mmCIF file of C-alpha atoms in Angstrom:
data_model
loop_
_atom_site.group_PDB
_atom_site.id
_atom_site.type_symbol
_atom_site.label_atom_id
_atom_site.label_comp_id
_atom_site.label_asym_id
_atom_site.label_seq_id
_atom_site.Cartn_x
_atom_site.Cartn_y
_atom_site.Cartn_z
ATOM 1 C CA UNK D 750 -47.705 5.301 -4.182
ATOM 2 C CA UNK D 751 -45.050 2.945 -5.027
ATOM 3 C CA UNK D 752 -42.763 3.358 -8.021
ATOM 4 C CA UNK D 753 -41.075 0.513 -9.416
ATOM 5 C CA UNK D 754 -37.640 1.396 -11.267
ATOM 6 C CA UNK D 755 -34.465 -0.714 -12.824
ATOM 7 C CA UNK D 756 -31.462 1.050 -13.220
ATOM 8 C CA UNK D 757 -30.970 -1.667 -15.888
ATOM 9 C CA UNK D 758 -32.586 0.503 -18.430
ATOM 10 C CA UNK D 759 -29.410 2.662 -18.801
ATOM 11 C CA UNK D 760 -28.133 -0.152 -21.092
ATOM 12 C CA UNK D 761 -30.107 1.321 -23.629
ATOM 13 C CA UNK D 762 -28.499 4.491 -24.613
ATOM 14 C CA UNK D 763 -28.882 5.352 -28.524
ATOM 15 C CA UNK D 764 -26.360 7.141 -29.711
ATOM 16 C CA UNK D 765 -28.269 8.497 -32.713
ATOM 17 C CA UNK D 766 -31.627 9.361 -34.707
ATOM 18 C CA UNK D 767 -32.756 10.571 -38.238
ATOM 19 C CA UNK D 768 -34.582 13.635 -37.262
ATOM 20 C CA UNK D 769 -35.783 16.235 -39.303
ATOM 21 C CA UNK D 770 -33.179 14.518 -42.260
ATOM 22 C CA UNK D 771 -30.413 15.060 -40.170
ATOM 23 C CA UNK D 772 -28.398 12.428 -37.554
ATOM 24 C CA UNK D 773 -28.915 13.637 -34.375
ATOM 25 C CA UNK D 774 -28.614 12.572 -30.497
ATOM 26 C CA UNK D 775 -31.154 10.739 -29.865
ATOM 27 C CA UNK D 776 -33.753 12.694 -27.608
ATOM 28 C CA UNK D 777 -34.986 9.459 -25.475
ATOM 29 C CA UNK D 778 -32.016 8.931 -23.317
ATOM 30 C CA UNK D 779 -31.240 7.947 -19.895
ATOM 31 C CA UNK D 780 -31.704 11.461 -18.619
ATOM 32 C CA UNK D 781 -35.077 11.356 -18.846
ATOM 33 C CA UNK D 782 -35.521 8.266 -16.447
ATOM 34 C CA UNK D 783 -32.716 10.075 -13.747
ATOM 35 C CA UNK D 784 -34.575 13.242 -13.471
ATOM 36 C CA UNK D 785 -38.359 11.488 -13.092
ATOM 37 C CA UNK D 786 -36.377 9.113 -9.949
ATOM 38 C CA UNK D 787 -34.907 12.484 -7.933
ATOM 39 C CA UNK D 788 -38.197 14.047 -8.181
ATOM 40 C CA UNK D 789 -40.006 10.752 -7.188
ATOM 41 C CA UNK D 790 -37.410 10.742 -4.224
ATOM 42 C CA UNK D 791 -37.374 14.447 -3.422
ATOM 43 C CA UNK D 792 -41.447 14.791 -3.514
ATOM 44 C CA UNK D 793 -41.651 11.747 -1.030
ATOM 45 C CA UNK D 794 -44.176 9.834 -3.206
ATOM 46 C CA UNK D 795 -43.858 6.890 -2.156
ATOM 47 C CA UNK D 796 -41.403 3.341 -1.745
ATOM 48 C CA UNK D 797 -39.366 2.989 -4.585
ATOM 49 C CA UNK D 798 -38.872 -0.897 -5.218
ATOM 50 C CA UNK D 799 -36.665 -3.161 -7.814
ATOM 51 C CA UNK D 800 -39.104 -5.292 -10.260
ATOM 52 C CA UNK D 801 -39.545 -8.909 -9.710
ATOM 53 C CA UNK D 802 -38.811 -10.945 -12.447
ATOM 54 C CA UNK D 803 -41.914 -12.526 -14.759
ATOM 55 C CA UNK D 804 -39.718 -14.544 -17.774
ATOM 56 C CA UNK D 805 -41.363 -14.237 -21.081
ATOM 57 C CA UNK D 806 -45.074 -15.179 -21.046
ATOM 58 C CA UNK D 807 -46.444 -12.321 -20.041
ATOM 59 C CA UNK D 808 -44.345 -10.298 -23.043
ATOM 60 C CA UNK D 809 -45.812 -12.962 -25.814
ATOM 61 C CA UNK D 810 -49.134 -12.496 -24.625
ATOM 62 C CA UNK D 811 -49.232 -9.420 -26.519
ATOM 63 C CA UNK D 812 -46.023 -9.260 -28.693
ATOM 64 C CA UNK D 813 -45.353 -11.925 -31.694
ATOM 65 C CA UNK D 814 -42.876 -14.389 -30.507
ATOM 66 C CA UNK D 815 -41.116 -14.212 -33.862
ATOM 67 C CA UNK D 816 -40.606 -10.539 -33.398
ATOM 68 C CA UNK D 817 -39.562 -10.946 -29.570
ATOM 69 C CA UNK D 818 -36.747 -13.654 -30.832
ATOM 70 C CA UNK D 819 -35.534 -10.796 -33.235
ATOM 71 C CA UNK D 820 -35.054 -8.560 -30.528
ATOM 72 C CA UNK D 821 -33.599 -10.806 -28.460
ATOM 73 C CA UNK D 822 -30.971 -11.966 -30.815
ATOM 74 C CA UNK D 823 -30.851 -8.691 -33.221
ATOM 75 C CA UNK D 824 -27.574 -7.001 -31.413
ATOM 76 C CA UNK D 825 -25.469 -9.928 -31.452
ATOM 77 C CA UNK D 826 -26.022 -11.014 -35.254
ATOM 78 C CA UNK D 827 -25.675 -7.526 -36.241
ATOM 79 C CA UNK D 828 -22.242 -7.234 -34.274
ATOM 80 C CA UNK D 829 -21.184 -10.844 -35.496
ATOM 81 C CA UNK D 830 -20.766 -8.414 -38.973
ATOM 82 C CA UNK D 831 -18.042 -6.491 -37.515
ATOM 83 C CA UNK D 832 -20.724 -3.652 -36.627
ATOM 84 C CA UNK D 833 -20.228 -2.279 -33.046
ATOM 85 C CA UNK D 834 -22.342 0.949 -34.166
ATOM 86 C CA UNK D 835 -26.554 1.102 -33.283
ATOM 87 C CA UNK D 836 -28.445 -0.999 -35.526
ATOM 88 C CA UNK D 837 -31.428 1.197 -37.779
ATOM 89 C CA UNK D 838 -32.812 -0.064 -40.727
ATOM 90 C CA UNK D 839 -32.559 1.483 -43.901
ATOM 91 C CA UNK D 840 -35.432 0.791 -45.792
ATOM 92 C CA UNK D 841 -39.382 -0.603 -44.867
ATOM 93 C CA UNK D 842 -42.002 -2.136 -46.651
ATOM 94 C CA UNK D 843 -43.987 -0.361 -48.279
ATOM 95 C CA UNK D 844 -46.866 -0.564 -51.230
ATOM 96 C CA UNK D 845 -46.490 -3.577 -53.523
ATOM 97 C CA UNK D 846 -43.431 -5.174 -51.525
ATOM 98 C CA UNK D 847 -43.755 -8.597 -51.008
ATOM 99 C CA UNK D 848 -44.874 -9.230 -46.774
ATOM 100 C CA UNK D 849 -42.053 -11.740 -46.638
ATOM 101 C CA UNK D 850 -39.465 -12.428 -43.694
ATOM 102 C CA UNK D 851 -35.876 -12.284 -44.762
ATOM 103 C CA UNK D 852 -33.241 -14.268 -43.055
ATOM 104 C CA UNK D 853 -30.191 -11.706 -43.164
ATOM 105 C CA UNK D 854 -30.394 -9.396 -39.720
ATOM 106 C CA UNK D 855 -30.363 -6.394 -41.894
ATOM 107 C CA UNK D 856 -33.893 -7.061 -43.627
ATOM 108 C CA UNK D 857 -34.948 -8.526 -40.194
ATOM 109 C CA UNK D 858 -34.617 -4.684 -38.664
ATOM 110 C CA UNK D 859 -36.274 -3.436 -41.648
ATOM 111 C CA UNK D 860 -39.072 -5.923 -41.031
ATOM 112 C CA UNK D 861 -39.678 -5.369 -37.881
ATOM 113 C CA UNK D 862 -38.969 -1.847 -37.671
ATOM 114 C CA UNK D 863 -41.552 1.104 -38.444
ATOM 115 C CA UNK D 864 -38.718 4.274 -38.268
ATOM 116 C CA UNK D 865 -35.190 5.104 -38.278
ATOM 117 C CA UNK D 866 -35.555 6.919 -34.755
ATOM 118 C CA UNK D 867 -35.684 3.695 -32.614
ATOM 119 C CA UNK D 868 -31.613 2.203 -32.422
ATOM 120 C CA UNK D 869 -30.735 -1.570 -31.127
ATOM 121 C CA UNK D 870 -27.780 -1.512 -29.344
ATOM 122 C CA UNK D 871 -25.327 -3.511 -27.109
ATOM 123 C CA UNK D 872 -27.795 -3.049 -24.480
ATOM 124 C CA UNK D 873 -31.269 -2.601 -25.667
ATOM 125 C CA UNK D 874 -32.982 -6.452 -24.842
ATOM 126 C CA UNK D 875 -31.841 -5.905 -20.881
ATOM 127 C CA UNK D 876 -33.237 -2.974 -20.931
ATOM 128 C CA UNK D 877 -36.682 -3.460 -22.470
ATOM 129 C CA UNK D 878 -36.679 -6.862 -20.831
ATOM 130 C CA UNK D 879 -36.399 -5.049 -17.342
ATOM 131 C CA UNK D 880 -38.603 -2.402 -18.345
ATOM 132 C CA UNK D 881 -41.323 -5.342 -18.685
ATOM 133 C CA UNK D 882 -41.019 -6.556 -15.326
ATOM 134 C CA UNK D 883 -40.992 -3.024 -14.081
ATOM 135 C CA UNK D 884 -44.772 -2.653 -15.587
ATOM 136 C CA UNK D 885 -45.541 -6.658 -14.491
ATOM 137 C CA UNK D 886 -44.678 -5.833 -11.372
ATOM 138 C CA UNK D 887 -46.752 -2.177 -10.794
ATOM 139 C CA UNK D 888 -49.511 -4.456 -12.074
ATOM 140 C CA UNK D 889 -49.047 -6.553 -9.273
ATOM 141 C CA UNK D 890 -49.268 -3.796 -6.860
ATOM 142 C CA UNK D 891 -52.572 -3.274 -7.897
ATOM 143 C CA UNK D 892 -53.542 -7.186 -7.937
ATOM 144 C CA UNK D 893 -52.632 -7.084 -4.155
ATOM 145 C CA UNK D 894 -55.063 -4.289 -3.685
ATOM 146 C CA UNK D 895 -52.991 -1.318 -3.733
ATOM 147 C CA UNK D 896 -54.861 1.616 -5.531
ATOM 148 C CA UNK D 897 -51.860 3.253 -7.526
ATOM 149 C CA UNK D 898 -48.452 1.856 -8.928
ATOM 150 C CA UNK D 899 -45.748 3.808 -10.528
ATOM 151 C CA UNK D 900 -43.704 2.099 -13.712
ATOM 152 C CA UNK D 901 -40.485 4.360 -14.260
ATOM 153 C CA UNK D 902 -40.152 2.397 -17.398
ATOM 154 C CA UNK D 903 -37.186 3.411 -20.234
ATOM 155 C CA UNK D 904 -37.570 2.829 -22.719
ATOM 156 C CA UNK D 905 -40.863 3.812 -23.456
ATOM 157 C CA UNK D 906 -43.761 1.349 -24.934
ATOM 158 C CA UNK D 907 -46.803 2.918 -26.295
ATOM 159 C CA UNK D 908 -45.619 2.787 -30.009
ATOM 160 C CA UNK D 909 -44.358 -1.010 -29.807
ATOM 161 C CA UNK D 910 -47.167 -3.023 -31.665
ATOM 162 C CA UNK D 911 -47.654 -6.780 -31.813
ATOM 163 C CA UNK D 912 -44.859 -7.463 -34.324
ATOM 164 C CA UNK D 913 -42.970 -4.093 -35.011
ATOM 165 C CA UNK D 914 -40.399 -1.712 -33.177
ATOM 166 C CA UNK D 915 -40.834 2.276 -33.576
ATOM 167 C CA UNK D 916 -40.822 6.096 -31.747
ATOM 168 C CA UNK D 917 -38.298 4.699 -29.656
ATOM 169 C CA UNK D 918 -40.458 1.444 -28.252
ATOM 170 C CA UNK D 919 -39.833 -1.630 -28.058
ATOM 171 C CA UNK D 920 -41.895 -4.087 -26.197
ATOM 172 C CA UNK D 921 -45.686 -2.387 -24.698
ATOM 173 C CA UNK D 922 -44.700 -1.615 -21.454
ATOM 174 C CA UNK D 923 -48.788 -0.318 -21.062
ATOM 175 C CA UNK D 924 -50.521 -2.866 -23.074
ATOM 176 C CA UNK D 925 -48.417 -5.987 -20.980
ATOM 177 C CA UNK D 926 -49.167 -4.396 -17.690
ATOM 178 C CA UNK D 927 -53.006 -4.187 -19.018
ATOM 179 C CA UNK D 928 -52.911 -7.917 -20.193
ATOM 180 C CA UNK D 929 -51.416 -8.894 -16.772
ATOM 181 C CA UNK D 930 -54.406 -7.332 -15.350
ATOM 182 C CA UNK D 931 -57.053 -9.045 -17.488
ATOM 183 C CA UNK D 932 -55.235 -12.436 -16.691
ATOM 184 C CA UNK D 933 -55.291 -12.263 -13.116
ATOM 185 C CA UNK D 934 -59.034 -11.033 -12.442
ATOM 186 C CA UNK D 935 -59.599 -7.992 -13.849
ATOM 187 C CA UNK D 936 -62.680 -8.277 -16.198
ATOM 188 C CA UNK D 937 -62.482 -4.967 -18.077
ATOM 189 C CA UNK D 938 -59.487 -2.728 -18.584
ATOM 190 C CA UNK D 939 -59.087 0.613 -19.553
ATOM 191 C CA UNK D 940 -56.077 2.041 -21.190
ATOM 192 C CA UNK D 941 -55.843 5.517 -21.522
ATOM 193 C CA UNK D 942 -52.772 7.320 -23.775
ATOM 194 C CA UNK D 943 -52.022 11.162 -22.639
ATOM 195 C CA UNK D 944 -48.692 10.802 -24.716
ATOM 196 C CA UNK D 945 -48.330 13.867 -27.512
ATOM 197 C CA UNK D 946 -48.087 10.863 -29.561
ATOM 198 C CA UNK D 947 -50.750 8.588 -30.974
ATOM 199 C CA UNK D 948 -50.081 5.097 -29.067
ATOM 200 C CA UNK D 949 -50.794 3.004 -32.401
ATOM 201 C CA UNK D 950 -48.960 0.081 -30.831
ATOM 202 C CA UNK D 951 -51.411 -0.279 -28.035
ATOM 203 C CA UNK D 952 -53.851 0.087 -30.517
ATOM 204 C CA UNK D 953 -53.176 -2.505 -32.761
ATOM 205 C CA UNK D 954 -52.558 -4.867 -29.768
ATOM 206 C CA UNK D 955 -56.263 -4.673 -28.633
ATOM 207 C CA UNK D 956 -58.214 -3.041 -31.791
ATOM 208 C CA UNK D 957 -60.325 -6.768 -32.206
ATOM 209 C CA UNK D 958 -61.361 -7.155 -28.587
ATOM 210 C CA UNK D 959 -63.878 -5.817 -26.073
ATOM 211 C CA UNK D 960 -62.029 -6.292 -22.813
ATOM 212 C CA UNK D 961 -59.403 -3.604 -23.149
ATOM 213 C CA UNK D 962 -60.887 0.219 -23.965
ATOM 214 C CA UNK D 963 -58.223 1.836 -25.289
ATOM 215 C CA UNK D 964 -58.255 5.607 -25.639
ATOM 216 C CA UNK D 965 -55.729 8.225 -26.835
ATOM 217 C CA UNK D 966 -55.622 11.543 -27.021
ATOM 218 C CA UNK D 967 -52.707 12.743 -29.337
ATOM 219 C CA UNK D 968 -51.501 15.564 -31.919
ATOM 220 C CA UNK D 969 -53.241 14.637 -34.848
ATOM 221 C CA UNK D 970 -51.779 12.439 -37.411
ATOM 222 C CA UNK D 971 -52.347 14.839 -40.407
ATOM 223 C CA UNK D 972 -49.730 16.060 -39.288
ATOM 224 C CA UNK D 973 -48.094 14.538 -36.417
ATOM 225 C CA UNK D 974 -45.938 11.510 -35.907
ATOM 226 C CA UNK D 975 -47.141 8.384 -36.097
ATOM 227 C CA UNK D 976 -49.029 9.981 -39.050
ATOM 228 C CA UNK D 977 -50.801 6.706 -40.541
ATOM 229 C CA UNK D 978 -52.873 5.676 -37.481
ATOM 230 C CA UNK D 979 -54.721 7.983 -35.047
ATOM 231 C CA UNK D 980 -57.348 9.104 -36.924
ATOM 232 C CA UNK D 981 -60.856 9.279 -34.825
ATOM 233 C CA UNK D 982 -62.453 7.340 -37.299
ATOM 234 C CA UNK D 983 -60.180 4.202 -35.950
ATOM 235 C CA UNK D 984 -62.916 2.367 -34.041
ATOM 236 C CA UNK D 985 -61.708 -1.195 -33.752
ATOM 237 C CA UNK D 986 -63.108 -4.353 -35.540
ATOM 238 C CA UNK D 987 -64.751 -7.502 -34.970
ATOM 239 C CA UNK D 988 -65.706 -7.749 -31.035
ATOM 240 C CA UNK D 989 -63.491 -4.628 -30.388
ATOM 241 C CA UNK D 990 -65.753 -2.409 -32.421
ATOM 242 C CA UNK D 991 -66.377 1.035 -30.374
ATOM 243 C CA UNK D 992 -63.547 -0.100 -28.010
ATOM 244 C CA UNK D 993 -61.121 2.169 -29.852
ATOM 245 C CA UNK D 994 -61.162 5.489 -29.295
ATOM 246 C CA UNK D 995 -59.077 8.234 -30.579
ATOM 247 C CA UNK D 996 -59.341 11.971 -29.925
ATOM 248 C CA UNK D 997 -56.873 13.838 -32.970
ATOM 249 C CA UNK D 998 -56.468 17.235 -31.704
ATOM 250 C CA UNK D 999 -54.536 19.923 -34.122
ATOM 251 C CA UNK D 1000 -51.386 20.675 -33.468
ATOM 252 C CA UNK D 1001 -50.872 23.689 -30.897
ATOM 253 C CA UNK D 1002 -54.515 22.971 -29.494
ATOM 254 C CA UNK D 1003 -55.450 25.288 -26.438
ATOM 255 C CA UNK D 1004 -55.071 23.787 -22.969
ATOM 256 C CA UNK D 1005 -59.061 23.791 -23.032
ATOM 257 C CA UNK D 1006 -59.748 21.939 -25.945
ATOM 258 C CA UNK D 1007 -56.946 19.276 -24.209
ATOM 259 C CA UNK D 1008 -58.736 19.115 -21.171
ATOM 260 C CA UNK D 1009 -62.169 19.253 -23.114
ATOM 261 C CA UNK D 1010 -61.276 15.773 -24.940
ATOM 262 C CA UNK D 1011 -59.768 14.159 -21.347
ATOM 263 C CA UNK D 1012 -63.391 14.635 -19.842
ATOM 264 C CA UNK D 1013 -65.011 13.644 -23.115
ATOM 265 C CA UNK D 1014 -62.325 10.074 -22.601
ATOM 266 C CA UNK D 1015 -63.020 9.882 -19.019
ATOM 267 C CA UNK D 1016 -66.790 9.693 -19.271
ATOM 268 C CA UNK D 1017 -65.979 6.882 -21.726
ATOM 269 C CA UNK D 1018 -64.249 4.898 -19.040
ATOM 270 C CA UNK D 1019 -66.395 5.955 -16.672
ATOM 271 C CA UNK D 1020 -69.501 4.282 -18.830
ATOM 272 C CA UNK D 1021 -67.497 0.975 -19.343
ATOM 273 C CA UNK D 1022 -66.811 0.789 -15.947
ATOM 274 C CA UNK D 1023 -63.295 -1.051 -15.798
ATOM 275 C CA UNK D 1024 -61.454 -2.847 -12.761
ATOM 276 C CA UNK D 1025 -58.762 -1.193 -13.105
ATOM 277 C CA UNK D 1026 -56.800 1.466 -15.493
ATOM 278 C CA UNK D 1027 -53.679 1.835 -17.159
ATOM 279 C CA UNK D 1028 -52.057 5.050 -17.875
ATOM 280 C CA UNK D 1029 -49.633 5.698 -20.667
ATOM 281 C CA UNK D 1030 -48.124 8.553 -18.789
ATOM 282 C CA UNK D 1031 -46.454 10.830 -21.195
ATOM 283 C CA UNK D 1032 -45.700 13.946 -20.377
ATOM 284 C CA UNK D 1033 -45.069 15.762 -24.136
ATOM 285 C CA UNK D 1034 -48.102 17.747 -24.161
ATOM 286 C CA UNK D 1035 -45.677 20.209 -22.372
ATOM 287 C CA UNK D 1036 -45.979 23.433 -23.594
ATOM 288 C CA UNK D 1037 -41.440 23.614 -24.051
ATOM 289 C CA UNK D 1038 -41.280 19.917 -25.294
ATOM 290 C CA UNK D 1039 -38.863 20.011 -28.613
ATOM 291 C CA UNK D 1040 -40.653 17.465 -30.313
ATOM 292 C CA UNK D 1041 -44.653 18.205 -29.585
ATOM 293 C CA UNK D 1042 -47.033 20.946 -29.825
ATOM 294 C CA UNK D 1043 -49.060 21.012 -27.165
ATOM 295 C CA UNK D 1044 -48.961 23.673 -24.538
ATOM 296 C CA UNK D 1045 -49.836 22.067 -20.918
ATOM 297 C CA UNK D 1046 -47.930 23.731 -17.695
ATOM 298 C CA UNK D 1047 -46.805 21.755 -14.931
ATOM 299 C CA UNK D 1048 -49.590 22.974 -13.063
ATOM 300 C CA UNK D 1049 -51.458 21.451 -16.077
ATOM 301 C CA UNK D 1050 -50.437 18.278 -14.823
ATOM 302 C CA UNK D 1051 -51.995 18.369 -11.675
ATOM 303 C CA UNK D 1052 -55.135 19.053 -13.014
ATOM 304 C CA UNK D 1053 -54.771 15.818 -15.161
ATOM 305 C CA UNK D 1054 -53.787 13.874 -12.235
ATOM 306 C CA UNK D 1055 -56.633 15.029 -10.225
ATOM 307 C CA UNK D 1056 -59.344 14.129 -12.759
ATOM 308 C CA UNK D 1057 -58.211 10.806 -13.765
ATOM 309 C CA UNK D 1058 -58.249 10.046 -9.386
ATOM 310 C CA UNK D 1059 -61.631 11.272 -9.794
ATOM 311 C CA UNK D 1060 -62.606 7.602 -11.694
ATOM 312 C CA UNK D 1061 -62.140 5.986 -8.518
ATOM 313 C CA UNK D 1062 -60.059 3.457 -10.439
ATOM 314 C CA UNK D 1063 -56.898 1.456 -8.854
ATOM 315 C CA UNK D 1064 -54.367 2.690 -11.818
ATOM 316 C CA UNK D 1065 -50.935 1.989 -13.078
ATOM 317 C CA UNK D 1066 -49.206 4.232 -14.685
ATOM 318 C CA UNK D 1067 -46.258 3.426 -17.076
ATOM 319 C CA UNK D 1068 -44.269 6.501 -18.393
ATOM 320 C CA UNK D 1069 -43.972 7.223 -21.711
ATOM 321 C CA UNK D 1070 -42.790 9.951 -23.668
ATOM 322 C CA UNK D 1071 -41.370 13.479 -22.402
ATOM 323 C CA UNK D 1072 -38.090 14.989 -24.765
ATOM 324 C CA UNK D 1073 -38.262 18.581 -22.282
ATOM 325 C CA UNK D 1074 -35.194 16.594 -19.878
ATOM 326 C CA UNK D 1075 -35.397 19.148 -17.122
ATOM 327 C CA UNK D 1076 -39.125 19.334 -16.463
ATOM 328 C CA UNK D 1077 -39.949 15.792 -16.879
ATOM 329 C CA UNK D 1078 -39.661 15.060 -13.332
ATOM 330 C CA UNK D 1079 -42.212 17.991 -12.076
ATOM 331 C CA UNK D 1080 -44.338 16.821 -14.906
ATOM 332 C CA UNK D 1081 -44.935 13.107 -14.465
ATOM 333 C CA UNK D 1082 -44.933 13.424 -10.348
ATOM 334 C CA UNK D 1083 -47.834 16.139 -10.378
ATOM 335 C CA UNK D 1084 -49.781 13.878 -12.377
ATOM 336 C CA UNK D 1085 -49.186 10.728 -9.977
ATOM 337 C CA UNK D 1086 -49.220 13.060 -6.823
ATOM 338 C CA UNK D 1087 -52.740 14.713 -7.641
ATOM 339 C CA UNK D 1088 -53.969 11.308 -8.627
ATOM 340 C CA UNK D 1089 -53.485 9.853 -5.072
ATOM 341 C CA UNK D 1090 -54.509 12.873 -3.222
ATOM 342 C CA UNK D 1091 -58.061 12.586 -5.482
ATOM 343 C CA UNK D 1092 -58.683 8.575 -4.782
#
């Protein structure tokens, strides 16, 4: 299996986050990316290659082109104020505030942010921008007939929506590789979240259409971050009604009840019978991640890897969340190595 990897993503490196009401380092970092590549290398998987570039269009065929101009601008009108610290917003809209677009970069951030865990800084558009071509370009893989692609993407994507920034996402990494593959020949897509975290970005991108089946399985948002979507009564609307599909599970669920809802979401795909999947590949369900509460094993991951080969689907899978730095590496690469021993 290829793997497709920019070292460009290190120019993102928050310094930062409001967690738990306290600034503290920010637990995506460039760590995480490092110790997926040396087990990628040590494990043998497969050729790791640079990403081609792809320009713009296939990032605005899923992201607003208002909020991609933000992001592409944000750090150097926040700097031109004599800030050279990470740019987080301070305040949201909320009930009864007017839906309006200020002008200032300050109430842009706020705009077009949904958290105060996801930082801008000197370095952030190269690195999301590369992290788009690194998905584009696993995509491609499977376009030319290849049967899995690897997108060591860093930042990660699954909580980027069509016009707002948030759990440490900023452009759908998943959701543009998915789009990529609708627009050159796939017919039906399925995009499939193992994240801790509900992927409400990808969900918003495609809840009104029929071509994309997104499903998620996530802590559930009673009580879990994102908290406001996730719930499994989240069906999608208009043509995309019954093409969302969410499976909640209480926090500190049993590796059976885990595994219970991936075969309940795999006979789902298996019944709309896609060209291709999509993976949002995070690895947080691990039982010693500091920020989930889930307890999968490493070995855990195999067995995830193994079933989702047993679709017989050419996939791409695009990683994603995964705050346990040491581990992450054994994690993600069991899932990708048991997927292309099972196809």
């Amino acid at each position: 299996m290829q793997t497709f990897y920019s070292d460009i993503h290190r120019q993102h490196h928050g310094r930062t986050e409001l967690y738990a009401g306290t600034l503290v380092p920010c637990f995506e970092m460039p760590a995480r990316a490092d110790m997926v590549l040396d087990r990628v290398r040590a494990t043998g998987l497969g050729e790791v290659c640079p990403p081609s570039a792809h320009g713009l269009d296939p990032v605005l065929a899923v992201h607003d082109a208002g909020y991609v101009a933000f992001l592409q601008s944000a750090w150097q009108r926040w700097q031109a104020l004599g800030r050279d610290y990470d740019a987080l917003p301070k305040m949201w809209q909320i009930r009864r505030l007017r839906q309006a677009l200020p002008e200032h970069v300050e109430g842009q951030l706020c705009y077009y942010s949904m958290d105060c865990g996801t930082p801008i800084t000197a370095g952030t558009w190269a690195a999301i921008s590369a992290g788009a071509d690194v998905a584009l370009s696993a995509a491609d893989a499977l376009i030319g007939g290849q049967k899995g692609a690897f997108a060591l993407t860093r930042p990660p994507g699954h909580h980027a929506a069509r016009d707002y920034c948030g759990g440490y996402c900023f452009f759908n990494n998943a959701a543009i590789a998915a789009q990529h593959l609708r627009a050159n020949g796939a017919k039906r897509v399925a995009l499939l979240d193992v994240d801790y975290h509900h992927g409400n970005g990808t969900q918003d991108i495609f809840y009104q259409r029929d071509d994309v089946l997104f499903l998620s399985i996530h802590g559930h948002p009673r009580t879990e971050y994102p908290f406001f979507l996730g719930f499994a009564d989240e069906c999608g609307e208009g043509a995309g009604l019954g093409y969302n599909v969410n499976y909640p599970l209480p926090a500190g669920s049993t590796v059976d009840t885990w595994f219970d809802a991936l075969a309940q979401a795999c006979g789902r795909i298996a019944h709309f019978a896609p060209d291709a999947l999509v993976v949002s590949l995070g690895v947080d369900a691990y039982q010693g991640d500091p920020i989930s509460r889930f307890a999968l094993s490493s070995d855990d991951f195999l067995r995830m890897g193994e079933r989702l080969g047993r679709l017989g689907l050419p996939a791409v899978f695009c990683l994603e969340g995964g705050y346990a730095v040491e581990p992450i590496g054994i994690n993600a690469v069991n899932v990708l190595s048991a997927f292309e021993s099972s196809v």
